[in-house]
Amino acid sequence: MSTKGKVSIALFVGGAFLAGILFATIGANLFGLGDTIGTPGQAANLDGSTALQQSADTNPQSLQNAFTGVAESVNPAVVQIRAQKVVERQTRNPFQGTPFEDFFGGPGGPEREFRSQGLGSGVVIRSDGHIITNNHVVENAEELSVVMLDGTEYDAKIVGTDPFSDLAVIKVDAEGLTAVSFGNSDQLKTGQWVLAFGSPLSQNLNNSVTAGIVSAIGRLRSPGQRRPTRGQSDREISPVQNFVQTDAAINPGNSGGPLVNLNGELVGINTAIASQTGGYQGIGFAIPANTVKRVATQIIEQGEVQRARLGVRYGPASQSLIKNEDLPSGAAVIGSVEDGSPADEAGLQAGDVVTSINGESLQNHLQIGNRVASMQPGDEVTLTISRNGEIREINVTLGAANTGGSDGGGEDSAPSQDQLMNELGLSIRNITPEIARQLGFDDTDGVVVTDVDRSNPMIRNSGLSPRQVIIEIAGKPTPDVETFQEVYGEIPPGEAFRVLVRLPQGFVDVTSLRKPADNG
């Protein structure tokens, strides 16, 4: 056989093999043999009817059939939201920069009201006219209207909003509407097909559908970052948000629209994009459907959203602490415990290191806030902590959240500074009243770090830096340099030890260092 013939056969076989893989993957998803997403929504009488039974009986022959079937089923539940907002702007003085500027009122003219037309998307979640969307779509709107797939336009009113999750429920005066079915976002898998619906960029592009996959799940972000959104308490004031990442095209105007699976079930509400241009760059974020269901149900039934509260502030454990004590990668250090809070009553202390919540090891310290925010007041949570190297389990009954340079010289130079710098990469000194005042402390307990050597591997990943105050090492207080040296001298060579750092406003951080081993 000629070389050309052999190449042709090889290409044919390779193409058939790839086609077989694609068809098998699609078939597994369509026939429910892969990742079937969806549990019927019961909360708040959510009565969606868009779910499709993709089974062997329907026998879809291609991915196209699945996409068109979902689009036809879901689109009647998708709405365009027009929000009219009033903004005040200062008009420009036409004589600005001329000799007549002051005569006609200075550089700026009077403030005038302007009406702006905001554009967003939403989806019907109850056939009696309840619609879910993003809070930022309807926030500060003076007039709201909703346009259905068939062009019917309704006036809408706000039932309730939840700025923390960026969700809002609005309602139109209508009955018998097509409502979306809810899926179970906890069962989402990376790589699963999803479709995004909405009105990107223009009123004329209503009910647009784009397809993509779930790029990642469990994208935890803390509010204060640009949506999807700083602050760091257990998020009772600013809850951590958990997002589904997708590459389905999402653009301005898609906010509030549904993200659905191939069974026609809601798995998320599109809320944000990550972009360096302001437009779609393949990274979009959606609020998981389970969060949407929980928030929407509470808004409809109670008029507000209740969240649980732990009562701590925390941050990520340093890499050296994680390494030296073999802690989970997402371990979190409790910086402070609010007096009288559920955490305080349960016995949690500043300096405790949380390693797991309800038996689940932390992969990201933000998991604490996300899990707590998803629970209700009165729920019990079990935290596994490490306290001075001892592992403990603390049960907490959750409460209800409220919604709402170089130092000057002095006599007290530290002895054996060369030894500390050589072994730990660390230089310290006693705290004088003037230093305490500069650091915002009322007393002089502890030693202040004056210099660190980042080339020293003992301190490189500890998080320690100049102007930080060390109050304890190896479980013993260090009120001054002399005590620090005594405690450090008792630590066996090669052993890791904890370091407690005092922060402003009463917070505490924990890290770990290791005393170099003897070379003899």
Coordinates of C-alpha atoms in Angstrom, one line a residue:
M1 CA 0.0 0.0 0.0
S2 CA 1.3 3.5 -0.8
T3 CA 2.3 5.9 1.9
K4 CA -0.5 8.3 0.8
G5 CA -3.0 5.5 1.3
K6 CA -1.7 4.7 4.7
V7 CA -1.9 8.3 5.8
S8 CA -5.5 8.5 4.6
I9 CA -6.5 5.4 6.5
A10 CA -4.8 6.8 9.6
L11 CA -6.6 10.1 9.4
F12 CA -9.9 8.3 8.9
V13 CA -9.4 6.1 11.9
G14 CA -8.2 9.0 14.1
G15 CA -11.2 11.1 13.1
A16 CA -13.6 8.3 13.8
F17 CA -12.0 7.7 17.2
L18 CA -12.3 11.4 18.2
A19 CA -15.9 11.5 17.0
G20 CA -16.7 8.4 19.0
I21 CA -15.3 10.0 22.2
L22 CA -17.3 13.2 21.5
F23 CA -20.5 11.3 20.8
A24 CA -20.0 9.1 23.9
T25 CA -19.4 12.1 26.1
I26 CA -22.4 13.9 24.8
G27 CA -24.6 10.8 25.0
A28 CA -23.6 10.2 28.6
N29 CA -24.6 13.7 29.5
L30 CA -27.8 13.7 27.5
F31 CA -29.0 10.2 28.6
G32 CA -28.3 10.9 32.3
L33 CA -25.3 8.6 32.4
G34 CA -23.0 11.4 33.2
D35 CA -23.5 14.2 35.6
T36 CA -27.2 14.7 36.0
I37 CA -28.0 17.9 37.8
G38 CA -31.3 18.7 39.3
T39 CA -33.5 18.3 42.3
P40 CA -37.0 19.7 42.1
G41 CA -37.4 23.0 44.0
Q42 CA -39.9 22.8 46.9
A43 CA -39.0 25.9 48.9
A44 CA -41.4 28.9 48.7
N45 CA -43.6 26.9 46.3
L46 CA -41.1 27.4 43.5
D47 CA -43.0 25.8 40.6
G48 CA -40.6 25.7 37.7
S49 CA -41.6 23.8 34.5
T50 CA -38.5 24.1 32.3
A51 CA -36.8 20.8 33.2
L52 CA -36.4 18.3 30.4
Q53 CA -36.2 14.5 30.6
Q54 CA -33.2 13.8 28.5
S55 CA -33.6 10.0 28.3
A56 CA -33.2 7.2 25.8
D57 CA -36.9 7.7 24.8
T58 CA -36.3 11.2 23.5
N59 CA -33.1 9.9 21.7
P60 CA -31.4 13.3 20.9
Q61 CA -29.0 12.7 18.1
S62 CA -26.7 15.7 18.6
L63 CA -25.6 18.4 20.9
Q64 CA -27.6 20.8 18.7
N65 CA -30.8 19.1 19.7
A66 CA -30.0 19.4 23.4
F67 CA -29.1 23.1 23.1
T68 CA -32.2 24.0 21.1
G69 CA -34.4 22.0 23.4
V70 CA -33.1 23.8 26.5
A71 CA -33.4 27.2 24.7
E72 CA -37.0 26.6 23.8
S73 CA -37.9 25.4 27.3
V74 CA -36.1 28.0 29.3
N75 CA -36.4 31.2 27.2
P76 CA -40.1 31.9 28.0
A77 CA -39.0 32.2 31.7
V78 CA -36.2 34.7 30.9
V79 CA -37.0 38.4 31.1
Q80 CA -35.4 41.7 30.3
I81 CA -35.3 44.2 33.1
R82 CA -35.3 47.9 32.4
A83 CA -34.5 50.1 35.5
Q84 CA -34.9 53.8 35.3
K85 CA -32.7 55.7 37.7
V86 CA -32.3 59.4 38.5
V87 CA -28.8 60.8 38.8
E88 CA -27.7 64.3 39.5
R89 CA -25.0 65.9 37.4
Q90 CA -23.4 69.3 37.3
T91 CA -23.9 71.0 34.0
R92 CA -21.0 72.7 32.3
N93 CA -20.8 76.5 32.2
P94 CA -20.5 77.4 28.5
F95 CA -18.4 80.5 29.5
Q96 CA -15.9 78.4 31.5
G97 CA -12.4 79.7 30.8
T98 CA -13.5 83.1 29.5
P99 CA -13.7 86.5 31.3
F100 CA -17.4 85.9 31.7
E101 CA -17.0 82.6 33.7
D102 CA -17.6 84.2 37.2
F103 CA -20.4 86.3 36.0
F104 CA -22.4 83.2 34.9
G105 CA -21.8 81.2 38.1
G106 CA -18.2 80.0 38.1
P107 CA -16.6 77.0 36.5
G108 CA -19.6 74.7 36.9
G109 CA -23.3 75.2 36.2
P110 CA -26.2 74.1 38.4
E111 CA -26.9 70.5 39.2
R112 CA -29.6 68.9 37.1
E113 CA -31.4 65.6 37.3
F114 CA -30.9 63.1 34.5
R115 CA -32.7 59.9 33.9
S116 CA -30.6 56.9 33.0
Q117 CA -31.9 53.6 31.7
G118 CA -30.3 50.5 33.2
L119 CA -30.5 47.2 31.5
G120 CA -30.4 43.7 33.1
S121 CA -31.9 40.3 33.0
G122 CA -33.9 38.0 35.2
V123 CA -35.7 34.8 35.3
V124 CA -39.2 33.8 36.6
I125 CA -39.0 31.5 39.6
R126 CA -42.7 31.3 40.4
S127 CA -45.6 31.3 37.9
D128 CA -47.3 34.0 39.9
G129 CA -44.8 36.6 38.7
H130 CA -41.9 36.4 41.1
I131 CA -38.6 37.0 39.4
I132 CA -35.0 36.7 40.6
T133 CA -32.3 39.1 39.4
N134 CA -29.2 40.8 40.7
N135 CA -29.5 43.5 43.4
H136 CA -27.2 45.8 41.4
V137 CA -29.7 45.6 38.5
V138 CA -32.6 47.1 40.5
E139 CA -30.7 49.1 43.1
N140 CA -31.8 52.7 43.4
A141 CA -34.3 52.2 40.5
E142 CA -37.3 54.6 40.5
E143 CA -39.1 52.7 37.9
L144 CA -38.9 49.1 36.9
S145 CA -40.3 47.3 33.9
V146 CA -40.0 43.7 32.7
V147 CA -40.2 42.5 29.1
M148 CA -41.1 38.9 28.4
L149 CA -40.0 36.8 25.4
D150 CA -43.2 37.6 23.5
G151 CA -42.7 41.3 24.0
T152 CA -45.3 41.7 26.8
E153 CA -44.2 44.5 29.1
Y154 CA -45.1 44.7 32.8
D155 CA -44.5 47.2 35.6
A156 CA -42.5 45.6 38.4
K157 CA -42.0 46.2 42.1
I158 CA -39.2 45.1 44.4
V159 CA -40.2 42.4 46.8
G160 CA -36.9 42.4 48.7
T161 CA -33.2 42.6 48.1
D162 CA -30.1 41.0 49.6
P163 CA -27.0 43.2 48.8
F164 CA -24.7 40.6 50.5
S165 CA -25.4 38.0 47.9
D166 CA -26.3 40.6 45.2
L167 CA -29.7 39.1 44.7
A168 CA -33.1 40.6 44.5
V169 CA -36.7 39.4 44.0
I170 CA -39.1 41.5 42.0
K171 CA -42.7 40.8 41.0
V172 CA -45.0 41.5 38.1
D173 CA -48.8 41.3 38.2
A174 CA -49.3 38.2 36.1
E175 CA -50.3 34.6 36.6
G176 CA -49.5 31.4 34.7
L177 CA -46.0 32.4 33.7
T178 CA -43.3 29.9 32.8
A179 CA -41.0 29.5 35.8
V180 CA -37.5 28.0 35.7
S181 CA -36.9 24.7 37.4
F182 CA -34.1 24.6 40.0
G183 CA -31.1 22.3 39.8
N184 CA -28.8 21.3 42.5
S185 CA -25.6 23.4 42.2
D186 CA -23.8 21.3 44.7
Q187 CA -23.7 18.6 42.1
L188 CA -22.1 20.7 39.4
K189 CA -18.9 19.3 37.9
T190 CA -16.1 21.2 36.1
G191 CA -16.4 20.6 32.4
Q192 CA -20.2 20.3 32.4
W193 CA -22.2 22.0 29.6
V194 CA -24.2 25.1 30.6
L195 CA -26.2 27.8 28.8
A196 CA -26.4 31.5 29.7
F197 CA -29.4 33.6 28.9
G198 CA -30.0 37.3 29.0
S199 CA -30.0 40.7 27.2
P200 CA -26.4 41.6 26.6
L201 CA -25.5 45.2 25.7
S202 CA -28.8 46.2 24.1
Q203 CA -32.5 46.0 24.6
N204 CA -32.6 44.6 21.1
L205 CA -30.6 41.6 22.1
N206 CA -33.1 40.2 24.5
N207 CA -33.2 36.4 25.3
S208 CA -29.8 35.8 23.8
V209 CA -28.4 32.3 24.5
T210 CA -24.7 31.4 24.8
A211 CA -23.1 28.0 25.5
G212 CA -20.0 27.0 27.4
I213 CA -18.8 24.8 30.2
V214 CA -18.4 25.1 33.9
S215 CA -14.8 26.3 34.2
A216 CA -14.5 25.9 37.9
I217 CA -16.7 25.7 41.0
G218 CA -16.2 27.1 44.5
R219 CA -14.6 30.3 43.5
L220 CA -14.6 32.0 46.9
R221 CA -14.4 35.8 47.0
S222 CA -14.7 38.2 49.8
P223 CA -16.8 41.4 49.4
G224 CA -14.9 44.6 48.9
Q225 CA -13.3 43.1 45.8
R226 CA -14.9 44.2 42.6
R227 CA -18.0 42.1 41.8
P228 CA -17.9 39.2 42.2
T229 CA -16.8 40.7 45.1
R230 CA -12.3 43.4 51.6
G231 CA -13.0 43.2 55.1
Q232 CA -12.4 40.0 56.9
S233 CA -14.6 39.0 59.7
D234 CA -16.5 35.7 59.5
R235 CA -18.6 37.8 57.0
E236 CA -21.6 38.2 59.2
I237 CA -21.4 41.8 57.9
S238 CA -19.9 41.0 54.6
P239 CA -20.4 37.3 53.8
V240 CA -18.0 35.4 51.6
Q241 CA -19.5 34.7 48.2
N242 CA -19.1 31.4 46.4
F243 CA -19.3 31.5 42.6
V244 CA -19.6 29.1 39.6
Q245 CA -17.1 30.1 36.9
T246 CA -18.1 29.6 33.3
D247 CA -16.8 30.4 29.8
A248 CA -20.3 30.9 28.4
A249 CA -20.3 34.4 27.0
I250 CA -21.6 36.9 29.6
N251 CA -21.6 40.7 28.9
P252 CA -23.1 43.8 30.5
G253 CA -26.8 43.3 30.4
N254 CA -26.6 39.6 31.2
S255 CA -26.5 40.3 34.9
G256 CA -29.4 38.6 36.7
G257 CA -30.0 36.1 33.9
P258 CA -30.0 32.3 34.3
L259 CA -27.2 29.8 33.9
V260 CA -28.8 26.4 33.2
N261 CA -27.7 22.9 32.6
L262 CA -28.7 20.6 29.7
N263 CA -31.7 19.5 31.6
G264 CA -33.1 23.0 31.5
E265 CA -32.6 23.6 35.2
L266 CA -31.2 26.7 36.9
V267 CA -27.7 26.1 38.3
G268 CA -26.7 29.8 38.7
I269 CA -27.6 33.5 38.3
N270 CA -25.1 35.3 36.1
T271 CA -23.6 38.2 38.1
A272 CA -20.1 39.3 36.9
I273 CA -17.2 39.0 34.6
A274 CA -13.5 39.2 35.0
S275 CA -12.2 41.4 32.1
Q276 CA -9.4 43.8 31.3
T277 CA -11.5 45.4 28.5
G278 CA -15.0 45.7 30.1
G279 CA -16.3 43.0 27.8
Y280 CA -16.4 39.2 27.6
Q281 CA -13.0 37.5 27.9
G282 CA -14.1 34.0 28.7
I283 CA -14.4 34.4 32.5
G284 CA -17.8 34.8 33.9
F285 CA -19.3 34.2 37.4
A286 CA -22.7 33.0 38.5
I287 CA -24.2 32.8 42.0
P288 CA -25.0 29.0 42.6
A289 CA -28.6 28.0 42.4
N290 CA -28.7 26.6 45.9
T291 CA -27.8 30.1 47.2
V292 CA -30.4 31.6 44.9
K293 CA -33.1 29.3 46.2
R294 CA -32.2 29.9 49.8
V295 CA -32.2 33.7 49.5
A296 CA -35.2 33.9 47.2
T297 CA -37.3 31.7 49.5
Q298 CA -36.5 33.8 52.6
I299 CA -37.2 37.1 50.8
I300 CA -40.6 35.8 49.5
E301 CA -41.7 34.1 52.8
Q302 CA -40.1 36.4 55.4
G303 CA -39.2 39.6 53.6
E304 CA -35.6 39.4 54.6
V305 CA -32.6 37.1 54.6
Q306 CA -31.3 35.7 57.9
R307 CA -27.7 34.5 58.2
A308 CA -25.8 32.8 61.0
R309 CA -23.0 34.5 62.9
L310 CA -19.9 33.1 64.5
G311 CA -18.4 36.2 65.9
V312 CA -14.7 36.0 65.0
R313 CA -12.2 37.7 62.7
Y314 CA -9.7 35.6 61.0
G315 CA -7.1 35.4 58.2
P316 CA -5.1 32.8 56.4
A317 CA -2.4 30.8 58.2
S318 CA 1.2 31.5 57.1
Q319 CA 2.9 29.0 54.9
S320 CA 5.5 28.3 57.5
L321 CA 2.8 27.5 60.1
I322 CA 1.1 25.2 57.6
K323 CA 4.3 23.5 56.7
N324 CA 5.8 23.2 60.2
E325 CA 2.6 21.9 61.8
D326 CA 1.3 19.9 58.8
L327 CA -2.0 21.9 58.6
P328 CA -4.4 21.9 55.7
S329 CA -3.6 24.4 53.0
G330 CA -6.6 26.6 53.9
A331 CA -6.1 26.7 57.6
A332 CA -7.3 30.0 59.2
V333 CA -6.0 31.9 62.2
I334 CA -8.5 33.5 64.5
G335 CA -7.3 37.1 65.0
S336 CA -10.0 38.1 67.5
V337 CA -13.2 36.8 69.2
E338 CA -16.0 39.2 69.9
D339 CA -17.0 39.3 73.5
G340 CA -20.3 37.5 74.2
S341 CA -20.5 36.1 70.7
P342 CA -21.3 32.5 69.9
A343 CA -17.6 31.8 69.3
D344 CA -16.7 33.4 72.7
E345 CA -19.4 31.3 74.5
A346 CA -18.1 28.1 72.9
G347 CA -14.5 28.8 74.1
L348 CA -12.8 29.9 70.8
Q349 CA -9.7 32.1 71.4
A350 CA -7.6 34.5 69.5
G351 CA -4.7 32.5 68.1
D352 CA -6.7 29.3 67.5
V353 CA -6.0 27.8 64.1
V354 CA -9.1 26.4 62.4
T355 CA -8.3 23.4 60.3
S356 CA -11.8 22.0 59.4
I357 CA -15.5 22.9 59.6
N358 CA -18.0 20.1 60.1
G359 CA -15.3 17.5 59.4
E360 CA -14.3 19.1 56.0
S361 CA -10.7 20.2 55.9
L362 CA -10.2 23.8 54.8
Q363 CA -8.7 24.2 51.3
N364 CA -9.3 28.0 51.5
H365 CA -9.6 30.0 54.7
L366 CA -12.6 31.8 53.2
Q367 CA -14.6 28.6 53.4
I368 CA -15.3 29.5 57.0
G369 CA -17.3 32.6 56.1
N370 CA -19.0 30.9 53.2
R371 CA -20.2 28.0 55.3
V372 CA -21.3 30.1 58.2
A373 CA -23.2 32.5 55.9
S374 CA -25.1 29.6 54.3
M375 CA -26.4 28.4 57.7
Q376 CA -29.2 29.7 59.9
P377 CA -29.2 31.1 63.4
G378 CA -29.4 28.2 65.9
D379 CA -27.5 25.8 63.7
E380 CA -24.6 24.0 65.3
V381 CA -21.2 23.9 63.6
T382 CA -18.2 21.9 64.7
L383 CA -14.8 23.5 64.2
T384 CA -11.6 21.5 64.5
I385 CA -8.8 23.8 65.8
S386 CA -5.2 23.6 66.7
R387 CA -4.4 25.4 70.0
N388 CA -0.7 25.5 70.8
G389 CA -0.3 22.3 68.7
E390 CA -3.1 20.5 70.4
I391 CA -6.0 19.4 68.2
R392 CA -9.5 20.1 69.6
E393 CA -13.1 20.1 68.4
I394 CA -15.3 23.0 69.4
N395 CA -19.1 22.9 68.9
V396 CA -20.6 26.3 68.3
T397 CA -24.3 27.2 68.3
L398 CA -24.5 30.0 65.7
G399 CA -26.2 33.3 66.4
A400 CA -27.9 35.7 64.1
A401 CA -25.9 38.1 61.9
N402 CA -26.3 41.8 62.0
T403 CA -27.2 43.3 58.7
G404 CA -26.0 45.7 58.6
G405 CA 9.7 53.0 59.7
S406 CA 12.8 52.6 61.8
D407 CA 12.4 53.2 65.4
G408 CA 14.4 55.8 67.4
G409 CA 17.3 54.6 69.4
G410 CA 17.2 53.9 73.1
E411 CA 18.8 52.0 75.9
D412 CA 16.9 48.8 75.4
S413 CA 18.9 47.2 72.6
A414 CA 18.4 43.5 72.4
P415 CA 21.2 41.2 73.4
S416 CA 22.5 38.5 71.0
Q417 CA 21.0 40.2 67.9
D418 CA 23.5 38.6 65.7
Q419 CA 22.4 35.1 66.9
L420 CA 18.8 35.8 66.2
M421 CA 19.5 37.3 62.8
N422 CA 21.7 34.4 61.8
E423 CA 19.4 31.7 63.0
L424 CA 15.9 33.1 62.4
G425 CA 16.5 36.1 60.1
L426 CA 15.0 38.3 62.8
S427 CA 15.9 41.3 64.9
I428 CA 13.9 42.5 67.9
R429 CA 13.9 45.2 70.6
N430 CA 11.9 46.1 73.6
I431 CA 8.9 48.3 73.2
T432 CA 9.3 51.8 74.7
P433 CA 6.2 54.0 75.5
E434 CA 6.9 56.0 72.4
I435 CA 7.0 52.9 70.2
A436 CA 3.8 51.7 71.8
R437 CA 2.2 55.0 71.0
Q438 CA 3.4 54.9 67.4
L439 CA 2.0 51.4 67.0
G440 CA -1.3 52.2 68.6
F441 CA -0.9 50.1 71.8
D442 CA -1.7 51.2 75.3
D443 CA 1.1 49.1 77.0
T444 CA 4.6 47.9 76.3
D445 CA 4.2 44.2 76.5
G446 CA 6.0 42.2 73.8
V447 CA 9.0 42.7 71.6
V448 CA 8.9 44.6 68.3
V449 CA 10.4 43.3 65.1
T450 CA 12.9 45.8 63.8
D451 CA 14.3 43.9 60.8
V452 CA 13.9 40.7 58.9
D453 CA 16.3 38.9 56.5
R454 CA 14.1 37.6 53.6
S455 CA 17.0 35.5 52.3
N456 CA 16.8 33.4 55.5
P457 CA 14.7 30.4 54.8
M458 CA 13.5 30.2 58.5
I459 CA 11.5 33.4 58.2
R460 CA 10.9 33.7 54.4
N461 CA 7.3 32.5 54.5
S462 CA 6.4 33.3 58.0
G463 CA 4.6 36.6 57.3
L464 CA 6.7 38.4 59.9
S465 CA 7.8 41.9 59.1
P466 CA 9.2 45.0 60.8
R467 CA 6.9 46.9 63.3
Q468 CA 5.0 43.7 64.3
V469 CA 4.9 42.9 68.0
I470 CA 5.6 39.3 69.2
I471 CA 3.8 38.5 72.5
E472 CA 4.4 34.8 72.7
I473 CA 6.7 32.0 71.4
A474 CA 6.4 28.3 72.0
G475 CA 3.4 28.9 74.2
K476 CA 5.2 31.2 76.6
P477 CA 4.7 35.0 76.9
T478 CA 7.6 37.3 75.8
P479 CA 7.0 40.6 77.5
D480 CA 10.6 41.7 76.8
V481 CA 13.7 40.8 74.9
E482 CA 15.3 39.1 77.8
T483 CA 12.4 36.7 78.3
F484 CA 12.2 36.1 74.5
Q485 CA 15.9 35.0 74.5
E486 CA 15.4 32.7 77.5
V487 CA 12.4 31.0 76.0
Y488 CA 14.1 30.7 72.6
G489 CA 17.2 29.2 74.3
E490 CA 15.0 26.4 75.8
I491 CA 13.6 25.3 72.4
P492 CA 15.5 22.2 71.1
P493 CA 17.4 22.7 67.8
G494 CA 15.4 21.6 64.8
E495 CA 12.1 22.1 66.5
A496 CA 9.3 24.3 65.1
F497 CA 7.5 26.7 67.4
R498 CA 4.5 29.0 67.2
V499 CA 4.8 32.7 67.3
L500 CA 1.9 34.9 68.4
V501 CA 1.8 38.4 66.9
R502 CA -0.1 41.2 68.4
L503 CA -1.9 43.4 65.8
P504 CA -3.7 46.8 66.2
Q505 CA -7.3 46.9 67.5
G506 CA -6.8 43.8 69.7
F507 CA -6.3 41.3 66.9
V508 CA -3.8 38.4 67.1
D509 CA -2.1 36.5 64.3
V510 CA -0.2 33.2 64.5
T511 CA 2.8 32.0 62.5
S512 CA 5.5 29.4 63.0
L513 CA 9.3 29.4 62.9
R514 CA 11.9 26.6 63.2
K515 CA 15.1 26.7 65.3
P516 CA 17.9 25.6 63.1
A517 CA 19.3 22.1 63.8
D518 CA 22.8 21.6 65.1
N519 CA 25.3 20.8 62.4
G520 CA 27.6 18.9 64.8

